[in-house]
Amino acid sequence: KQKGGGGGAGVVEDARRIALRAATILEAGPHPEADSLIVCKVDCGDTTEEGEPAEPRTVVAGLAGKIPFDALVGRKIVCLTNLK
Protein backbone atom coordinates (compact mmCIF):
# COMPACT_ATOMS: atom_id res chain seq x y z
CA LYS A 1 0.00 0.00 0.00
CA GLN A 2 1.34 3.43 -0.98
CA LYS A 3 1.64 6.18 1.59
CA GLY A 4 1.55 9.90 1.01
CA GLY A 5 -1.22 10.10 -1.61
CA GLY A 6 0.98 11.32 -4.50
CA GLY A 7 1.60 14.82 -3.15
CA GLY A 8 5.20 14.84 -4.43
CA ALA A 9 4.56 17.39 -7.18
CA GLY A 10 4.55 20.24 -4.64
CA VAL A 11 7.93 19.14 -3.33
CA VAL A 12 9.48 19.26 -6.81
CA GLU A 13 8.06 22.74 -7.42
CA ASP A 14 9.48 23.97 -4.09
CA ALA A 15 12.92 22.55 -4.96
CA ARG A 16 12.93 24.50 -8.25
CA ARG A 17 12.51 27.80 -6.40
CA ILE A 18 15.59 27.30 -4.21
CA ALA A 19 18.76 29.04 -5.33
CA LEU A 20 22.23 27.93 -4.23
CA ARG A 21 24.53 30.92 -3.81
CA ALA A 22 28.18 31.24 -2.90
CA ALA A 23 28.51 33.69 -0.01
CA THR A 24 31.25 35.21 2.11
CA ILE A 25 30.92 35.49 5.90
CA LEU A 26 31.49 39.14 6.84
CA GLU A 27 30.85 38.95 10.59
CA ALA A 28 30.26 36.20 13.15
CA GLY A 29 29.22 36.46 16.78
CA PRO A 30 27.26 34.77 19.53
CA HIS A 31 23.49 34.52 19.42
CA PRO A 32 21.98 36.68 22.18
CA GLU A 33 19.53 34.00 23.36
CA ALA A 34 21.08 30.61 22.49
CA ASP A 35 24.47 29.29 23.54
CA SER A 36 24.69 26.76 20.69
CA LEU A 37 24.08 29.26 17.87
CA ILE A 38 26.22 31.73 15.94
CA VAL A 39 24.79 34.76 14.12
CA CYS A 40 26.60 35.58 10.87
CA LYS A 41 26.29 38.44 8.39
CA VAL A 42 26.89 37.09 4.89
CA ASP A 43 27.33 38.63 1.44
CA CYS A 44 25.43 36.52 -1.10
CA GLY A 45 26.12 38.90 -3.97
CA ASP A 46 22.60 40.36 -3.84
CA THR A 47 22.00 43.69 -5.55
CA THR A 48 19.20 46.25 -5.38
CA GLU A 49 17.06 47.16 -8.38
CA GLU A 50 19.49 50.04 -9.02
CA GLY A 51 22.42 47.59 -9.20
CA GLU A 52 23.91 48.65 -5.86
CA PRO A 53 25.12 46.00 -3.38
CA ALA A 54 22.27 44.93 -1.08
CA GLU A 55 22.47 44.68 2.70
CA PRO A 56 24.17 41.51 3.97
CA ARG A 57 21.88 38.64 4.95
CA THR A 58 21.71 37.39 8.52
CA VAL A 59 22.25 33.65 8.94
CA VAL A 60 22.06 31.60 12.13
CA ALA A 61 24.17 28.44 12.39
CA GLY A 62 24.48 25.79 15.10
CA LEU A 63 28.27 26.01 15.20
CA ALA A 64 28.92 27.67 18.57
CA GLY A 65 31.75 25.96 20.42
CA LYS A 66 32.83 24.07 17.29
CA ILE A 67 34.50 26.84 15.25
CA PRO A 68 35.92 30.11 16.64
CA PHE A 69 34.17 33.24 15.37
CA ASP A 70 37.33 34.71 13.87
CA ALA A 71 37.93 31.49 11.87
CA LEU A 72 34.57 31.98 10.13
CA VAL A 73 35.08 35.56 8.94
CA GLY A 74 36.16 35.63 5.30
CA ARG A 75 35.21 32.02 4.61
CA LYS A 76 33.14 31.03 1.61
CA ILE A 77 29.91 29.12 2.22
CA VAL A 78 26.91 27.94 0.20
CA CYS A 79 23.53 29.49 1.08
CA LEU A 80 20.12 28.16 0.13
CA THR A 81 18.10 31.24 -0.76
CA ASN A 82 14.47 31.87 -1.73
CA LEU A 83 13.22 29.87 1.25
CA LYS A 84 9.99 30.91 2.94
XYZ file of C-alpha atoms in Angstrom:
84
model
C 0.000 0.000 0.000
C 1.344 3.431 -0.983
C 1.642 6.178 1.592
C 1.549 9.897 1.009
C -1.221 10.096 -1.605
C 0.977 11.318 -4.496
C 1.599 14.817 -3.146
C 5.197 14.835 -4.427
C 4.556 17.393 -7.184
C 4.549 20.239 -4.642
C 7.933 19.141 -3.332
C 9.476 19.256 -6.814
C 8.062 22.736 -7.416
C 9.480 23.966 -4.094
C 12.920 22.553 -4.965
C 12.931 24.496 -8.246
C 12.513 27.799 -6.397
C 15.588 27.301 -4.210
C 18.765 29.042 -5.327
C 22.232 27.930 -4.234
C 24.531 30.919 -3.806
C 28.176 31.241 -2.898
C 28.513 33.692 -0.011
C 31.249 35.209 2.112
C 30.925 35.490 5.900
C 31.493 39.141 6.835
C 30.850 38.952 10.593
C 30.258 36.200 13.147
C 29.222 36.464 16.777
C 27.261 34.766 19.531
C 23.485 34.520 19.419
C 21.978 36.677 22.182
C 19.526 33.998 23.365
C 21.081 30.613 22.487
C 24.470 29.289 23.537
C 24.692 26.762 20.691
C 24.078 29.263 17.868
C 26.216 31.733 15.939
C 24.791 34.761 14.120
C 26.601 35.584 10.867
C 26.286 38.441 8.391
C 26.895 37.085 4.891
C 27.327 38.633 1.443
C 25.428 36.517 -1.099
C 26.119 38.901 -3.971
C 22.603 40.360 -3.842
C 21.995 43.693 -5.552
C 19.203 46.250 -5.377
C 17.059 47.164 -8.379
C 19.488 50.037 -9.022
C 22.421 47.592 -9.196
C 23.913 48.648 -5.864
C 25.122 45.999 -3.381
C 22.274 44.930 -1.078
C 22.466 44.684 2.695
C 24.167 41.514 3.968
C 21.884 38.642 4.945
C 21.715 37.391 8.516
C 22.251 33.655 8.942
C 22.056 31.596 12.127
C 24.174 28.438 12.385
C 24.475 25.794 15.096
C 28.268 26.013 15.200
C 28.917 27.671 18.569
C 31.755 25.960 20.420
C 32.833 24.073 17.286
C 34.505 26.836 15.246
C 35.921 30.108 16.636
C 34.166 33.242 15.374
C 37.327 34.706 13.865
C 37.932 31.495 11.874
C 34.566 31.979 10.127
C 35.079 35.555 8.936
C 36.158 35.631 5.296
C 35.210 32.017 4.614
C 33.141 31.027 1.609
C 29.909 29.115 2.215
C 26.913 27.943 0.202
C 23.533 29.485 1.079
C 20.119 28.161 0.133
C 18.095 31.238 -0.757
C 14.469 31.867 -1.726
C 13.216 29.872 1.249
C 9.991 30.914 2.939
